Amino acid sequence: MSTEHLRYAHPLLIMHLKCLFGLILKHSYVPEMFGSGVSIPLLKDKSGSVHDMDNYRAITLLPVISKVFEMVLLTVCEPVLESDSLQFSFKRNVGCNDAIFSPKSVIKYFNERGSSVFLTSLDIKKAFEHVHHCKMFKSLLSIGVPLIVVDVLSNWYSKMFCVVKWNGSLPRVFTVGSGVRQRSCLSPVIFNMFINAFIVNLCKRPTVCPFYCMQLLPYM
């Protein structure tokens, strides 16, 4: 099913989706297929080796109706999904340029006043794939996300499975036990909330300059 099926469907479909989403929230239970994903590996560097696993980037296709439900959850939780002002990734009106400008400005400020600057950069490799689900749900509850929504997400993430499409064939299905869902509307926001605790705690340290730059290139 594609977005065109929903866009050109009979208006009565809206009522069916409303009933479905209402039942999901009421019973904290999502359909099994909501957790499915089909990953298609794409070659990053065509001049590189096709036998190198690191030379591939997976694009995951998700059920369209599940994406619509994600947008509903985003609308419901929008008032509490606010991250620190020093968080630059996956936010409106800010991006990589702001993240690059900020450290340059800080370094320039101290250098012009005769002070040395020591900068530590932390590169979290494949950060989206290693998010601990229980800790993620705990972070969402701590910022005020309704329990009913967290219960739905908990049920949803317990059913995540994926299959890699290769040369037109679909091999054995495997479960996904960690990380946020790729290509999901919710994943960037959830990850921001998960990582925001690190930013807040870092800024509270008296021995650390109250500056933190979070820069992640969106690949989802």
PDB file of C-alpha atoms in Angstrom, residues 8-211:
ATOM      1  CA  TYR A   8      -7.428   9.013  -3.210  1.00  0.00           C
ATOM      2  CA  ALA A   9      -9.467   6.680  -1.005  1.00  0.00           C
ATOM      3  CA  HIS A  10     -13.109   7.269  -0.107  1.00  0.00           C
ATOM      4  CA  PRO A  11     -13.540   9.833   2.720  1.00  0.00           C
ATOM      5  CA  LEU A  12     -15.109   7.065   4.797  1.00  0.00           C
ATOM      6  CA  LEU A  13     -11.578   5.710   5.293  1.00  0.00           C
ATOM      7  CA  ILE A  14     -10.953   8.523   7.776  1.00  0.00           C
ATOM      8  CA  MET A  15     -13.593   7.108  10.117  1.00  0.00           C
ATOM      9  CA  HIS A  16     -12.103   3.611   9.855  1.00  0.00           C
ATOM     10  CA  LEU A  17      -8.636   4.941  10.690  1.00  0.00           C
ATOM     11  CA  LYS A  18     -10.069   6.937  13.584  1.00  0.00           C
ATOM     12  CA  CYS A  19     -11.652   3.782  15.035  1.00  0.00           C
ATOM     13  CA  LEU A  20      -8.453   1.800  14.516  1.00  0.00           C
ATOM     14  CA  PHE A  21      -6.223   4.413  16.172  1.00  0.00           C
ATOM     15  CA  GLY A  22      -8.684   4.818  19.040  1.00  0.00           C
ATOM     16  CA  LEU A  23      -8.663   1.073  19.731  1.00  0.00           C
ATOM     17  CA  ILE A  24      -4.852   0.989  19.590  1.00  0.00           C
ATOM     18  CA  LEU A  25      -4.619   3.680  22.255  1.00  0.00           C
ATOM     19  CA  LYS A  26      -7.387   2.137  24.358  1.00  0.00           C
ATOM     20  CA  HIS A  27      -5.844  -1.340  24.462  1.00  0.00           C
ATOM     21  CA  SER A  28      -2.134  -0.367  24.090  1.00  0.00           C
ATOM     22  CA  TYR A  29      -1.872  -2.875  21.278  1.00  0.00           C
ATOM     23  CA  VAL A  30      -0.706  -2.322  17.709  1.00  0.00           C
ATOM     24  CA  PRO A  31      -1.257  -4.703  14.775  1.00  0.00           C
ATOM     25  CA  GLU A  32       1.594  -7.122  14.136  1.00  0.00           C
ATOM     26  CA  MET A  33       2.334  -5.615  10.717  1.00  0.00           C
ATOM     27  CA  PHE A  34       2.954  -2.190  12.273  1.00  0.00           C
ATOM     28  CA  GLY A  35       6.310  -3.555  13.395  1.00  0.00           C
ATOM     29  CA  SER A  36       7.328  -4.898  10.000  1.00  0.00           C
ATOM     30  CA  GLY A  37       9.976  -3.380   7.788  1.00  0.00           C
ATOM     31  CA  VAL A  38      11.561  -4.220   4.450  1.00  0.00           C
ATOM     32  CA  SER A  39      15.176  -3.059   4.195  1.00  0.00           C
ATOM     33  CA  ILE A  40      16.693  -2.400   0.793  1.00  0.00           C
ATOM     34  CA  PRO A  41      20.520  -2.096   0.843  1.00  0.00           C
ATOM     35  CA  LEU A  42      21.879   0.699  -1.346  1.00  0.00           C
ATOM     36  CA  LEU A  43      25.521   0.982  -2.372  1.00  0.00           C
ATOM     37  CA  LYS A  44      27.176   4.086  -0.893  1.00  0.00           C
ATOM     38  CA  ASP A  45      30.278   4.249  -3.079  1.00  0.00           C
ATOM     39  CA  LYS A  46      29.853   2.651  -6.509  1.00  0.00           C
ATOM     40  CA  SER A  47      33.611   2.682  -6.987  1.00  0.00           C
ATOM     41  CA  GLY A  48      34.073   0.736  -3.735  1.00  0.00           C
ATOM     42  CA  SER A  49      33.823  -2.974  -3.095  1.00  0.00           C
ATOM     43  CA  VAL A  50      30.370  -4.519  -3.451  1.00  0.00           C
ATOM     44  CA  HIS A  51      31.494  -7.186  -0.973  1.00  0.00           C
ATOM     45  CA  ASP A  52      32.105  -4.670   1.842  1.00  0.00           C
ATOM     46  CA  MET A  53      29.120  -4.559   4.220  1.00  0.00           C
ATOM     47  CA  ASP A  54      30.085  -1.058   5.405  1.00  0.00           C
ATOM     48  CA  ASN A  55      29.671   0.183   1.833  1.00  0.00           C
ATOM     49  CA  TYR A  56      25.898  -0.269   2.027  1.00  0.00           C
ATOM     50  CA  ARG A  57      23.170   1.928   3.505  1.00  0.00           C
ATOM     51  CA  ALA A  58      19.840   0.313   4.250  1.00  0.00           C
ATOM     52  CA  ILE A  59      16.593   2.081   3.391  1.00  0.00           C
ATOM     53  CA  THR A  60      13.659   0.600   5.276  1.00  0.00           C
ATOM     54  CA  LEU A  61      10.110   0.659   3.924  1.00  0.00           C
ATOM     55  CA  LEU A  62       7.382   0.795   6.574  1.00  0.00           C
ATOM     56  CA  PRO A  63       3.588   0.316   6.389  1.00  0.00           C
ATOM     57  CA  VAL A  64       1.920   3.564   5.337  1.00  0.00           C
ATOM     58  CA  ILE A  65      -0.884   3.357   7.910  1.00  0.00           C
ATOM     59  CA  SER A  66       1.656   2.999  10.708  1.00  0.00           C
ATOM     60  CA  LYS A  67       3.264   6.262   9.559  1.00  0.00           C
ATOM     61  CA  VAL A  68      -0.113   8.004   9.698  1.00  0.00           C
ATOM     62  CA  PHE A  69      -0.563   6.760  13.266  1.00  0.00           C
ATOM     63  CA  GLU A  70       2.914   8.070  14.136  1.00  0.00           C
ATOM     64  CA  MET A  71       1.937  11.535  12.948  1.00  0.00           C
ATOM     65  CA  VAL A  72      -1.145  11.359  15.174  1.00  0.00           C
ATOM     66  CA  LEU A  73       1.063  10.513  18.170  1.00  0.00           C
ATOM     67  CA  LEU A  74       3.384  13.401  17.307  1.00  0.00           C
ATOM     68  CA  THR A  75       0.438  15.782  17.341  1.00  0.00           C
ATOM     69  CA  VAL A  76      -0.801  14.442  20.693  1.00  0.00           C
ATOM     70  CA  CYS A  77       2.634  14.656  22.355  1.00  0.00           C
ATOM     71  CA  GLU A  78       3.881  17.861  20.709  1.00  0.00           C
ATOM     72  CA  PRO A  79       3.506  20.056  23.850  1.00  0.00           C
ATOM     73  CA  VAL A  80       6.026  17.929  25.821  1.00  0.00           C
ATOM     74  CA  LEU A  81       8.449  17.087  23.020  1.00  0.00           C
ATOM     75  CA  GLU A  82      10.708  20.078  23.603  1.00  0.00           C
ATOM     76  CA  SER A  83      14.466  19.508  23.805  1.00  0.00           C
ATOM     77  CA  ASP A  84      17.232  21.766  25.094  1.00  0.00           C
ATOM     78  CA  SER A  85      18.099  24.852  23.029  1.00  0.00           C
ATOM     79  CA  LEU A  86      21.596  23.414  22.566  1.00  0.00           C
ATOM     80  CA  GLN A  87      20.164  20.440  20.715  1.00  0.00           C
ATOM     81  CA  PHE A  88      20.440  21.089  16.986  1.00  0.00           C
ATOM     82  CA  SER A  89      19.470  17.855  15.277  1.00  0.00           C
ATOM     83  CA  PHE A  90      16.023  17.162  13.805  1.00  0.00           C
ATOM     84  CA  LYS A  91      14.512  20.489  14.850  1.00  0.00           C
ATOM     85  CA  ARG A  92      12.770  23.235  12.940  1.00  0.00           C
ATOM     86  CA  ASN A  93      14.724  26.305  11.912  1.00  0.00           C
ATOM     87  CA  VAL A  94      18.074  24.884  13.057  1.00  0.00           C
ATOM     88  CA  GLY A  95      20.470  22.394  11.518  1.00  0.00           C
ATOM     89  CA  CYS A  96      24.067  21.514  10.778  1.00  0.00           C
ATOM     90  CA  ASN A  97      25.038  25.085   9.891  1.00  0.00           C
ATOM     91  CA  ASP A  98      23.969  26.269  13.350  1.00  0.00           C
ATOM     92  CA  ALA A  99      25.818  23.377  14.975  1.00  0.00           C
ATOM     93  CA  ILE A 100      29.012  24.269  13.094  1.00  0.00           C
ATOM     94  CA  PHE A 101      28.681  28.004  13.743  1.00  0.00           C
ATOM     95  CA  SER A 102      28.285  27.594  17.508  1.00  0.00           C
ATOM     96  CA  PRO A 103      31.646  25.907  18.304  1.00  0.00           C
ATOM     97  CA  LYS A 104      33.464  28.261  15.932  1.00  0.00           C
ATOM     98  CA  SER A 105      32.004  31.238  17.774  1.00  0.00           C
ATOM     99  CA  VAL A 106      32.976  29.840  21.186  1.00  0.00           C
ATOM    100  CA  ILE A 107      36.537  29.060  20.075  1.00  0.00           C
ATOM    101  CA  LYS A 108      36.933  32.484  18.492  1.00  0.00           C
ATOM    102  CA  TYR A 109      35.657  34.218  21.635  1.00  0.00           C
ATOM    103  CA  PHE A 110      38.248  32.595  23.921  1.00  0.00           C
ATOM    104  CA  ASN A 111      41.139  32.811  21.431  1.00  0.00           C
ATOM    105  CA  GLU A 112      40.643  36.540  20.940  1.00  0.00           C
ATOM    106  CA  ARG A 113      41.005  36.973  24.691  1.00  0.00           C
ATOM    107  CA  GLY A 114      44.265  35.016  24.846  1.00  0.00           C
ATOM    108  CA  SER A 115      42.841  31.781  26.174  1.00  0.00           C
ATOM    109  CA  SER A 116      43.404  28.264  24.904  1.00  0.00           C
ATOM    110  CA  VAL A 117      40.457  26.099  24.008  1.00  0.00           C
ATOM    111  CA  PHE A 118      40.324  22.337  24.476  1.00  0.00           C
ATOM    112  CA  LEU A 119      37.548  20.670  22.553  1.00  0.00           C
ATOM    113  CA  THR A 120      36.336  17.095  22.868  1.00  0.00           C
ATOM    114  CA  SER A 121      34.249  15.578  20.120  1.00  0.00           C
ATOM    115  CA  LEU A 122      32.201  12.450  20.686  1.00  0.00           C
ATOM    116  CA  ASP A 123      31.131  10.491  17.630  1.00  0.00           C
ATOM    117  CA  ILE A 124      28.439   8.002  18.563  1.00  0.00           C
ATOM    118  CA  LYS A 125      28.714   5.396  15.838  1.00  0.00           C
ATOM    119  CA  LYS A 126      25.374   4.136  14.569  1.00  0.00           C
ATOM    120  CA  ALA A 127      23.636   5.865  17.471  1.00  0.00           C
ATOM    121  CA  PHE A 128      20.115   5.247  16.194  1.00  0.00           C
ATOM    122  CA  GLU A 129      20.708   1.497  16.082  1.00  0.00           C
ATOM    123  CA  HIS A 130      21.914   1.151  19.680  1.00  0.00           C
ATOM    124  CA  VAL A 131      19.227   2.988  21.664  1.00  0.00           C
ATOM    125  CA  HIS A 132      18.164   0.872  24.653  1.00  0.00           C
ATOM    126  CA  HIS A 133      14.396   0.544  24.513  1.00  0.00           C
ATOM    127  CA  CYS A 134      13.705   0.457  28.260  1.00  0.00           C
ATOM    128  CA  LYS A 135      15.841   3.537  28.855  1.00  0.00           C
ATOM    129  CA  MET A 136      14.158   5.245  25.926  1.00  0.00           C
ATOM    130  CA  PHE A 137      10.691   4.658  27.411  1.00  0.00           C
ATOM    131  CA  LYS A 138      11.917   5.879  30.792  1.00  0.00           C
ATOM    132  CA  SER A 139      13.190   9.100  29.180  1.00  0.00           C
ATOM    133  CA  LEU A 140       9.828   9.678  27.489  1.00  0.00           C
ATOM    134  CA  LEU A 141       7.958   9.231  30.777  1.00  0.00           C
ATOM    135  CA  SER A 142      10.328  11.621  32.576  1.00  0.00           C
ATOM    136  CA  ILE A 143       9.536  14.480  30.184  1.00  0.00           C
ATOM    137  CA  GLY A 144       5.780  14.035  30.489  1.00  0.00           C
ATOM    138  CA  VAL A 145       4.801  11.856  27.528  1.00  0.00           C
ATOM    139  CA  PRO A 146       1.425  10.289  28.474  1.00  0.00           C
ATOM    140  CA  LEU A 147       1.677   6.766  29.866  1.00  0.00           C
ATOM    141  CA  ILE A 148      -0.890   5.540  27.349  1.00  0.00           C
ATOM    142  CA  VAL A 149       1.409   6.598  24.491  1.00  0.00           C
ATOM    143  CA  VAL A 150       4.485   5.002  26.089  1.00  0.00           C
ATOM    144  CA  ASP A 151       2.509   1.765  26.571  1.00  0.00           C
ATOM    145  CA  VAL A 152       1.631   1.770  22.876  1.00  0.00           C
ATOM    146  CA  LEU A 153       5.267   2.382  21.910  1.00  0.00           C
ATOM    147  CA  SER A 154       6.399  -0.381  24.257  1.00  0.00           C
ATOM    148  CA  ASN A 155       4.042  -2.846  22.592  1.00  0.00           C
ATOM    149  CA  TRP A 156       5.055  -1.546  19.175  1.00  0.00           C
ATOM    150  CA  TYR A 157       8.800  -1.900  19.753  1.00  0.00           C
ATOM    151  CA  SER A 158       8.353  -5.426  21.111  1.00  0.00           C
ATOM    152  CA  LYS A 159       7.052  -6.424  17.671  1.00  0.00           C
ATOM    153  CA  MET A 160       9.758  -4.929  15.487  1.00  0.00           C
ATOM    154  CA  PHE A 161      11.009  -7.275  12.807  1.00  0.00           C
ATOM    155  CA  CYS A 162      12.668  -6.765   9.467  1.00  0.00           C
ATOM    156  CA  VAL A 163      13.595  -8.551   6.278  1.00  0.00           C
ATOM    157  CA  VAL A 164      16.297  -7.571   3.786  1.00  0.00           C
ATOM    158  CA  LYS A 165      15.225  -7.510   0.156  1.00  0.00           C
ATOM    159  CA  TRP A 166      18.082  -8.666  -2.037  1.00  0.00           C
ATOM    160  CA  ASN A 167      17.865  -9.321  -5.785  1.00  0.00           C
ATOM    161  CA  GLY A 168      14.094  -9.454  -5.576  1.00  0.00           C
ATOM    162  CA  SER A 169      14.024 -12.149  -2.904  1.00  0.00           C
ATOM    163  CA  LEU A 170      13.041 -11.912   0.765  1.00  0.00           C
ATOM    164  CA  PRO A 171      15.184 -14.114   3.048  1.00  0.00           C
ATOM    165  CA  ARG A 172      14.408 -15.058   6.646  1.00  0.00           C
ATOM    166  CA  VAL A 173      12.783 -12.469   8.912  1.00  0.00           C
ATOM    167  CA  PHE A 174      14.774 -11.280  11.933  1.00  0.00           C
ATOM    168  CA  THR A 175      13.737  -9.354  15.047  1.00  0.00           C
ATOM    169  CA  VAL A 176      15.073  -5.905  15.981  1.00  0.00           C
ATOM    170  CA  GLY A 177      15.874  -5.671  19.692  1.00  0.00           C
ATOM    171  CA  SER A 178      17.406  -2.198  19.947  1.00  0.00           C
ATOM    172  CA  GLY A 179      17.448   1.162  18.236  1.00  0.00           C
ATOM    173  CA  VAL A 180      14.727   3.400  16.865  1.00  0.00           C
ATOM    174  CA  ARG A 181      12.828   2.517  13.711  1.00  0.00           C
ATOM    175  CA  GLN A 182      14.472   3.711  10.531  1.00  0.00           C
ATOM    176  CA  ARG A 183      12.378   5.964   8.255  1.00  0.00           C
ATOM    177  CA  SER A 184       9.892   6.443  11.068  1.00  0.00           C
ATOM    178  CA  CYS A 185       8.240   9.842  11.645  1.00  0.00           C
ATOM    179  CA  LEU A 186       8.618   9.375  15.398  1.00  0.00           C
ATOM    180  CA  SER A 187      12.223   8.169  15.517  1.00  0.00           C
ATOM    181  CA  PRO A 188      14.066  11.519  15.156  1.00  0.00           C
ATOM    182  CA  VAL A 189      11.953  13.099  17.904  1.00  0.00           C
ATOM    183  CA  ILE A 190      12.256  10.075  20.192  1.00  0.00           C
ATOM    184  CA  PHE A 191      16.020  10.031  19.734  1.00  0.00           C
ATOM    185  CA  ASN A 192      16.216  13.738  20.553  1.00  0.00           C
ATOM    186  CA  MET A 193      14.339  13.138  23.788  1.00  0.00           C
ATOM    187  CA  PHE A 194      16.573  10.185  24.634  1.00  0.00           C
ATOM    188  CA  ILE A 195      19.813  12.093  24.080  1.00  0.00           C
ATOM    189  CA  ASN A 196      18.538  15.333  25.620  1.00  0.00           C
ATOM    190  CA  ALA A 197      19.216  14.040  29.140  1.00  0.00           C
ATOM    191  CA  PHE A 198      22.937  13.940  28.349  1.00  0.00           C
ATOM    192  CA  ILE A 199      22.881  17.578  27.246  1.00  0.00           C
ATOM    193  CA  VAL A 200      20.985  18.744  30.331  1.00  0.00           C
ATOM    194  CA  ASN A 201      23.291  16.881  32.728  1.00  0.00           C
ATOM    195  CA  LEU A 202      26.396  18.127  30.933  1.00  0.00           C
ATOM    196  CA  CYS A 203      25.303  21.743  31.235  1.00  0.00           C
ATOM    197  CA  LYS A 204      24.792  21.297  34.996  1.00  0.00           C
ATOM    198  CA  ARG A 205      28.451  20.405  35.567  1.00  0.00           C
ATOM    199  CA  PRO A 206      30.296  23.422  37.054  1.00  0.00           C
ATOM    200  CA  THR A 207      33.638  22.426  35.491  1.00  0.00           C
ATOM    201  CA  VAL A 208      32.267  22.218  31.949  1.00  0.00           C
ATOM    202  CA  CYS A 209      31.671  25.147  29.645  1.00  0.00           C
ATOM    203  CA  PRO A 210      27.879  25.380  29.232  1.00  0.00           C
ATOM    204  CA  PHE A 211      28.078  24.579  25.563  1.00  0.00           C
TER     205      PHE A 211
END
